[in-house]
Amino acid sequence: DSSPADRGGLKPPNVRVVDAAFPTLDVKRLIGRGGMGAVYEAFDTSLNRTVALKVLPPELASDPQFADRFLREAKAMALLNHPNVVHIYRAGEQDEFLYLLIEYVAGKNLRQLVRAEGPLSLNRCLNVLHQIAAGLAYAHERGVIHRDVKPENILVGADGLVKLADFGLAKLAVNNSLAMTLTRAHQALGTPHYMAPEQLERPDEVEEPADVFAFGVVAYELLTGRLPLGRFPDPSKINPRLHLRYDPVVIRCLETDHADRFANGGELLSALNAAGPNRTALTAALSEGLDP
């Protein structure tokens, strides 16, 4: 997601400034930044729990384009209540900041996790992918299209629970009055390597299969360590420990024509479940005395 904030290197508000603006929060540290503001770890003294505070600074909050995106994220998250989706507690405006108060996930995003630990075990990869698909299935069932599925927006908790995060580009299909798409110049929104062809060519028409495509890129990258660029082999050709049953699932996600992919997260999750456990990898892990 490229934005003026990204390109201009918008400086996140100082922790002390944010802390002063939110009297019921003890704002501790900056934990993330991007084109849609900054995220801080905070302690909610009124409810006695650690939370994540996402703020849109005044210089962006005054821009209707950014304010609309921030509002869309709040409304998208408010529609969702699922273990594999980050929860939102409340949203509003405080001292010129637009803010979201959301669930704090003690862990790393998927990109950070792989960089820190190296390639994940195959069964751990499959567990992560099943959880991502479950979150997408739930979101799609409720009319929310994420439109920016990528490793940075997939949080993996220390407990192994995986959660979809950052719905700043979400499209709300359930209510056209809420489906605020940034189409001033038919702007393509997303992150290039994870964007479906139609997301680049016809951004106004992006539907659930675009999330399926992005899932396919994440899956291929997680299982093989490579992006599916150009003419790419089946994932099991690169990772022979992966059962052949998973190849058609991943490859179908990556079809150029959206009509050839799974129609939504529900179909994708069913296909993953039908592929069954990766018995080859499980047997190999057990024979090596490893934790599968």
mmCIF file of N, CA and C in Angstrom, residues 65-151:
data_model
loop_
_atom_site.group_PDB
_atom_site.id
_atom_site.type_symbol
_atom_site.label_atom_id
_atom_site.label_comp_id
_atom_site.label_asym_id
_atom_site.label_seq_id
_atom_site.Cartn_x
_atom_site.Cartn_y
_atom_site.Cartn_z
ATOM 1 N N GLN A 65 -9.755 11.779 2.316
ATOM 2 C CA GLN A 65 -9.371 10.494 1.739
ATOM 3 C C GLN A 65 -8.850 9.559 2.825
ATOM 4 N N PHE A 66 -7.967 10.065 3.670
ATOM 5 C CA PHE A 66 -7.402 9.230 4.723
ATOM 6 C C PHE A 66 -8.414 8.989 5.838
ATOM 7 N N ALA A 67 -9.198 10.001 6.152
ATOM 8 C CA ALA A 67 -10.216 9.833 7.193
ATOM 9 C C ALA A 67 -11.233 8.771 6.780
ATOM 10 N N ASP A 68 -11.590 8.758 5.491
ATOM 11 C CA ASP A 68 -12.534 7.751 4.999
ATOM 12 C C ASP A 68 -11.958 6.346 5.124
ATOM 13 N N ARG A 69 -10.681 6.205 4.780
ATOM 14 C CA ARG A 69 -10.046 4.881 4.887
ATOM 15 C C ARG A 69 -10.006 4.423 6.335
ATOM 16 N N PHE A 70 -9.713 5.342 7.228
ATOM 17 C CA PHE A 70 -9.649 5.001 8.644
ATOM 18 C C PHE A 70 -11.024 4.592 9.152
ATOM 19 N N LEU A 71 -12.047 5.321 8.739
ATOM 20 C CA LEU A 71 -13.420 4.997 9.132
ATOM 21 C C LEU A 71 -13.829 3.639 8.579
ATOM 22 N N ARG A 72 -13.417 3.367 7.335
ATOM 23 C CA ARG A 72 -13.758 2.073 6.736
ATOM 24 C C ARG A 72 -13.131 0.932 7.524
ATOM 25 N N GLU A 73 -11.900 1.123 7.979
ATOM 26 C CA GLU A 73 -11.252 0.075 8.765
ATOM 27 C C GLU A 73 -12.032 -0.204 10.044
ATOM 28 N N ALA A 74 -12.458 0.854 10.722
ATOM 29 C CA ALA A 74 -13.227 0.682 11.958
ATOM 30 C C ALA A 74 -14.523 -0.066 11.692
ATOM 31 N N LYS A 75 -15.227 0.313 10.628
ATOM 32 C CA LYS A 75 -16.513 -0.324 10.336
ATOM 33 C C LYS A 75 -16.338 -1.771 9.880
ATOM 34 N N ALA A 76 -15.267 -2.025 9.131
ATOM 35 C CA ALA A 76 -15.013 -3.405 8.701
ATOM 36 C C ALA A 76 -14.717 -4.292 9.903
ATOM 37 N N MET A 77 -13.849 -3.811 10.788
ATOM 38 C CA MET A 77 -13.475 -4.616 11.953
ATOM 39 C C MET A 77 -14.654 -4.811 12.900
ATOM 40 N N ALA A 78 -15.527 -3.810 12.973
ATOM 41 C CA ALA A 78 -16.678 -3.912 13.872
ATOM 42 C C ALA A 78 -17.653 -5.002 13.435
ATOM 43 N N LEU A 79 -17.597 -5.367 12.154
ATOM 44 C CA LEU A 79 -18.480 -6.424 11.641
ATOM 45 C C LEU A 79 -17.966 -7.823 11.978
ATOM 46 N N LEU A 80 -16.735 -7.910 12.461
ATOM 47 C CA LEU A 80 -16.076 -9.208 12.580
ATOM 48 C C LEU A 80 -15.772 -9.562 14.030
ATOM 49 N N ASN A 81 -16.094 -10.790 14.386
ATOM 50 C CA ASN A 81 -15.796 -11.302 15.719
ATOM 51 C C ASN A 81 -15.408 -12.767 15.575
ATOM 52 N N HIS A 82 -14.106 -12.993 15.402
ATOM 53 C CA HIS A 82 -13.621 -14.343 15.077
ATOM 54 C C HIS A 82 -12.218 -14.505 15.652
ATOM 55 N N PRO A 83 -11.853 -15.699 16.110
ATOM 56 C CA PRO A 83 -10.513 -15.899 16.691
ATOM 57 C C PRO A 83 -9.371 -15.563 15.753
ATOM 58 N N ASN A 84 -9.613 -15.640 14.430
ATOM 59 C CA ASN A 84 -8.542 -15.381 13.471
ATOM 60 C C ASN A 84 -8.611 -13.989 12.842
ATOM 61 N N VAL A 85 -9.288 -13.084 13.519
ATOM 62 C CA VAL A 85 -9.355 -11.679 13.093
ATOM 63 C C VAL A 85 -9.119 -10.813 14.324
ATOM 64 N N VAL A 86 -8.269 -9.801 14.183
ATOM 65 C CA VAL A 86 -8.017 -8.887 15.302
ATOM 66 C C VAL A 86 -9.313 -8.165 15.674
ATOM 67 N N HIS A 87 -9.612 -8.105 16.966
ATOM 68 C CA HIS A 87 -10.838 -7.465 17.450
ATOM 69 C C HIS A 87 -10.645 -5.961 17.601
ATOM 70 N N ILE A 88 -11.722 -5.224 17.380
ATOM 71 C CA ILE A 88 -11.724 -3.791 17.656
ATOM 72 C C ILE A 88 -12.568 -3.540 18.891
ATOM 73 N N TYR A 89 -12.080 -2.671 19.782
ATOM 74 C CA TYR A 89 -12.820 -2.345 20.998
ATOM 75 C C TYR A 89 -13.623 -1.061 20.838
ATOM 76 N N ARG A 90 -12.998 -0.029 20.294
ATOM 77 C CA ARG A 90 -13.746 1.202 20.036
ATOM 78 C C ARG A 90 -12.956 2.072 19.067
ATOM 79 N N ALA A 91 -13.627 3.080 18.536
ATOM 80 C CA ALA A 91 -13.020 4.012 17.588
ATOM 81 C C ALA A 91 -13.600 5.391 17.835
ATOM 82 N N GLY A 92 -12.846 6.418 17.446
ATOM 83 C CA GLY A 92 -13.360 7.760 17.632
ATOM 84 C C GLY A 92 -12.323 8.814 17.312
ATOM 85 N N GLU A 93 -12.546 10.011 17.854
ATOM 86 C CA GLU A 93 -11.631 11.127 17.668
ATOM 87 C C GLU A 93 -11.253 11.680 19.032
ATOM 88 N N GLN A 94 -9.975 11.915 19.242
ATOM 89 C CA GLN A 94 -9.479 12.390 20.532
ATOM 90 C C GLN A 94 -8.351 13.385 20.284
ATOM 91 N N ASP A 95 -8.552 14.635 20.703
ATOM 92 C CA ASP A 95 -7.519 15.660 20.555
ATOM 93 C C ASP A 95 -6.915 15.691 19.149
ATOM 94 N N GLU A 96 -7.761 15.746 18.151
ATOM 95 C CA GLU A 96 -7.382 15.837 16.736
ATOM 96 C C GLU A 96 -6.856 14.533 16.152
ATOM 97 N N PHE A 97 -6.724 13.497 16.983
ATOM 98 C CA PHE A 97 -6.351 12.182 16.466
ATOM 99 C C PHE A 97 -7.608 11.384 16.160
ATOM 100 N N LEU A 98 -7.663 10.757 14.986
ATOM 101 C CA LEU A 98 -8.620 9.671 14.786
ATOM 102 C C LEU A 98 -7.950 8.421 15.330
ATOM 103 N N TYR A 99 -8.708 7.567 16.010
ATOM 104 C CA TYR A 99 -8.052 6.416 16.623
ATOM 105 C C TYR A 99 -8.923 5.167 16.574
ATOM 106 N N LEU A 100 -8.248 4.028 16.609
ATOM 107 C CA LEU A 100 -8.872 2.722 16.807
ATOM 108 C C LEU A 100 -8.204 2.097 18.018
ATOM 109 N N LEU A 101 -9.002 1.549 18.907
ATOM 110 C CA LEU A 101 -8.465 0.790 20.027
ATOM 111 C C LEU A 101 -8.744 -0.673 19.723
ATOM 112 N N ILE A 102 -7.686 -1.448 19.528
ATOM 113 C CA ILE A 102 -7.837 -2.807 19.035
ATOM 114 C C ILE A 102 -7.077 -3.804 19.907
ATOM 115 N N GLU A 103 -7.352 -5.057 19.641
ATOM 116 C CA GLU A 103 -6.718 -6.152 20.379
ATOM 117 C C GLU A 103 -5.200 -6.109 20.202
ATOM 118 N N TYR A 104 -4.489 -6.282 21.283
ATOM 119 C CA TYR A 104 -3.030 -6.371 21.232
ATOM 120 C C TYR A 104 -2.636 -7.837 21.099
ATOM 121 N N VAL A 105 -1.839 -8.139 20.093
ATOM 122 C CA VAL A 105 -1.369 -9.510 19.873
ATOM 123 C C VAL A 105 0.101 -9.582 20.267
ATOM 124 N N ALA A 106 0.374 -10.351 21.305
ATOM 125 C CA ALA A 106 1.757 -10.522 21.767
ATOM 126 C C ALA A 106 2.432 -11.543 20.857
ATOM 127 N N GLY A 107 3.214 -11.068 19.923
ATOM 128 C CA GLY A 107 3.876 -11.965 18.974
ATOM 129 C C GLY A 107 4.503 -11.151 17.861
ATOM 130 N N LYS A 108 4.518 -11.702 16.661
ATOM 131 C CA LYS A 108 5.137 -11.043 15.506
ATOM 132 C C LYS A 108 4.214 -11.168 14.313
ATOM 133 N N ASN A 109 4.420 -10.298 13.317
ATOM 134 C CA ASN A 109 3.729 -10.563 12.062
ATOM 135 C C ASN A 109 4.477 -11.681 11.334
ATOM 136 N N LEU A 110 3.832 -12.249 10.335
ATOM 137 C CA LEU A 110 4.383 -13.440 9.684
ATOM 138 C C LEU A 110 5.738 -13.163 9.046
ATOM 139 N N ARG A 111 5.922 -11.973 8.493
ATOM 140 C CA ARG A 111 7.218 -11.610 7.897
ATOM 141 C C ARG A 111 8.302 -11.605 8.964
ATOM 142 N N GLN A 112 8.015 -10.946 10.093
ATOM 143 C CA GLN A 112 8.990 -10.880 11.180
ATOM 144 C C GLN A 112 9.294 -12.268 11.724
ATOM 145 N N LEU A 113 8.271 -13.103 11.829
ATOM 146 C CA LEU A 113 8.449 -14.443 12.391
ATOM 147 C C LEU A 113 9.406 -15.274 11.545
ATOM 148 N N VAL A 114 9.201 -15.254 10.237
ATOM 149 C CA VAL A 114 10.060 -16.042 9.347
ATOM 150 C C VAL A 114 11.482 -15.487 9.339
ATOM 151 N N ARG A 115 11.614 -14.174 9.387
ATOM 152 C CA ARG A 115 12.960 -13.582 9.430
ATOM 153 C C ARG A 115 13.673 -13.940 10.730
ATOM 154 N N ALA A 116 12.918 -13.997 11.818
ATOM 155 C CA ALA A 116 13.527 -14.263 13.123
ATOM 156 C C ALA A 116 13.864 -15.734 13.304
ATOM 157 N N GLU A 117 13.000 -16.619 12.811
ATOM 158 C CA GLU A 117 13.151 -18.046 13.082
ATOM 159 C C GLU A 117 13.629 -18.851 11.884
ATOM 160 N N GLY A 118 13.645 -18.236 10.700
ATOM 161 C CA GLY A 118 13.970 -18.999 9.509
ATOM 162 C C GLY A 118 12.736 -19.752 9.029
ATOM 163 N N PRO A 119 12.880 -20.610 8.018
ATOM 164 C CA PRO A 119 11.726 -21.349 7.497
ATOM 165 C C PRO A 119 11.002 -22.109 8.610
ATOM 166 N N LEU A 120 9.677 -21.971 8.623
ATOM 167 C CA LEU A 120 8.887 -22.665 9.634
ATOM 168 C C LEU A 120 8.732 -24.129 9.249
ATOM 169 N N SER A 121 8.511 -24.977 10.241
ATOM 170 C CA SER A 121 8.259 -26.391 9.934
ATOM 171 C C SER A 121 7.025 -26.485 9.049
ATOM 172 N N LEU A 122 6.978 -27.524 8.234
ATOM 173 C CA LEU A 122 5.897 -27.648 7.266
ATOM 174 C C LEU A 122 4.533 -27.687 7.943
ATOM 175 N N ASN A 123 4.414 -28.435 9.021
ATOM 176 C CA ASN A 123 3.113 -28.524 9.667
ATOM 177 C C ASN A 123 2.712 -27.216 10.328
ATOM 178 N N ARG A 124 3.715 -26.454 10.776
ATOM 179 C CA ARG A 124 3.407 -25.125 11.308
ATOM 180 C C ARG A 124 2.923 -24.211 10.187
ATOM 181 N N CYS A 125 3.558 -24.289 9.015
ATOM 182 C CA CYS A 125 3.105 -23.510 7.854
ATOM 183 C C CYS A 125 1.646 -23.817 7.528
ATOM 184 N N LEU A 126 1.319 -25.097 7.473
ATOM 185 C CA LEU A 126 -0.040 -25.492 7.125
ATOM 186 C C LEU A 126 -1.040 -25.040 8.178
ATOM 187 N N ASN A 127 -0.634 -25.091 9.443
ATOM 188 C CA ASN A 127 -1.505 -24.609 10.516
ATOM 189 C C ASN A 127 -1.777 -23.117 10.359
ATOM 190 N N VAL A 128 -0.733 -22.347 10.054
ATOM 191 C CA VAL A 128 -0.890 -20.908 9.833
ATOM 192 C C VAL A 128 -1.840 -20.652 8.666
ATOM 193 N N LEU A 129 -1.643 -21.390 7.575
ATOM 194 C CA LEU A 129 -2.469 -21.176 6.382
ATOM 195 C C LEU A 129 -3.931 -21.518 6.633
ATOM 196 N N HIS A 130 -4.182 -22.588 7.378
ATOM 197 C CA HIS A 130 -5.570 -22.924 7.713
ATOM 198 C C HIS A 130 -6.228 -21.809 8.521
ATOM 199 N N GLN A 131 -5.470 -21.220 9.438
ATOM 200 C CA GLN A 131 -6.039 -20.158 10.269
ATOM 201 C C GLN A 131 -6.301 -18.879 9.453
ATOM 202 N N ILE A 132 -5.387 -18.559 8.529
ATOM 203 C CA ILE A 132 -5.621 -17.404 7.656
ATOM 204 C C ILE A 132 -6.888 -17.628 6.833
ATOM 205 N N ALA A 133 -7.016 -18.826 6.269
ATOM 206 C CA ALA A 133 -8.187 -19.141 5.449
ATOM 207 C C ALA A 133 -9.464 -19.063 6.279
ATOM 208 N N ALA A 134 -9.407 -19.509 7.530
ATOM 209 C CA ALA A 134 -10.585 -19.444 8.400
ATOM 210 C C ALA A 134 -10.994 -17.994 8.640
ATOM 211 N N GLY A 135 -10.001 -17.114 8.860
ATOM 212 C CA GLY A 135 -10.310 -15.697 9.036
ATOM 213 C C GLY A 135 -10.904 -15.084 7.787
ATOM 214 N N LEU A 136 -10.357 -15.427 6.625
ATOM 215 C CA LEU A 136 -10.899 -14.911 5.369
ATOM 216 C C LEU A 136 -12.303 -15.445 5.105
ATOM 217 N N ALA A 137 -12.524 -16.724 5.392
ATOM 218 C CA ALA A 137 -13.848 -17.300 5.186
ATOM 219 C C ALA A 137 -14.890 -16.551 6.007
ATOM 220 N N TYR A 138 -14.549 -16.260 7.244
ATOM 221 C CA TYR A 138 -15.470 -15.549 8.130
ATOM 222 C C TYR A 138 -15.718 -14.126 7.620
ATOM 223 N N ALA A 139 -14.638 -13.425 7.250
ATOM 224 C CA ALA A 139 -14.787 -12.052 6.760
ATOM 225 C C ALA A 139 -15.642 -12.016 5.496
ATOM 226 N N HIS A 140 -15.367 -12.912 4.564
ATOM 227 C CA HIS A 140 -16.122 -12.929 3.312
ATOM 228 C C HIS A 140 -17.591 -13.260 3.549
ATOM 229 N N GLU A 141 -17.848 -14.149 4.476
ATOM 230 C CA GLU A 141 -19.233 -14.511 4.788
ATOM 231 C C GLU A 141 -20.015 -13.290 5.281
ATOM 232 N N ARG A 142 -19.303 -12.360 5.905
ATOM 233 C CA ARG A 142 -19.945 -11.152 6.425
ATOM 234 C C ARG A 142 -19.757 -9.944 5.518
ATOM 235 N N GLY A 143 -19.332 -10.204 4.292
ATOM 236 C CA GLY A 143 -19.270 -9.133 3.303
ATOM 237 C C GLY A 143 -18.067 -8.226 3.384
ATOM 238 N N VAL A 144 -17.002 -8.654 4.064
ATOM 239 C CA VAL A 144 -15.792 -7.829 4.179
ATOM 240 C C VAL A 144 -14.686 -8.438 3.324
ATOM 241 N N ILE A 145 -14.168 -7.663 2.379
ATOM 242 C CA ILE A 145 -13.052 -8.075 1.534
ATOM 243 C C ILE A 145 -11.823 -7.315 2.019
ATOM 244 N N HIS A 146 -10.770 -8.015 2.383
ATOM 245 C CA HIS A 146 -9.621 -7.391 3.035
ATOM 246 C C HIS A 146 -8.835 -6.499 2.081
ATOM 247 N N ARG A 147 -8.459 -7.028 0.936
ATOM 248 C CA ARG A 147 -7.762 -6.335 -0.153
ATOM 249 C C ARG A 147 -6.295 -6.012 0.119
ATOM 250 N N ASP A 148 -5.754 -6.472 1.238
ATOM 251 C CA ASP A 148 -4.315 -6.251 1.472
ATOM 252 C C ASP A 148 -3.741 -7.383 2.322
ATOM 253 N N VAL A 149 -4.062 -8.628 1.921
ATOM 254 C CA VAL A 149 -3.530 -9.794 2.628
ATOM 255 C C VAL A 149 -2.065 -9.956 2.245
ATOM 256 N N LYS A 150 -1.190 -9.920 3.244
ATOM 257 C CA LYS A 150 0.251 -10.073 3.035
ATOM 258 C C LYS A 150 0.859 -10.442 4.377
ATOM 259 N N PRO A 151 2.103 -10.933 4.405
ATOM 260 C CA PRO A 151 2.687 -11.385 5.668
ATOM 261 C C PRO A 151 2.701 -10.322 6.764
#
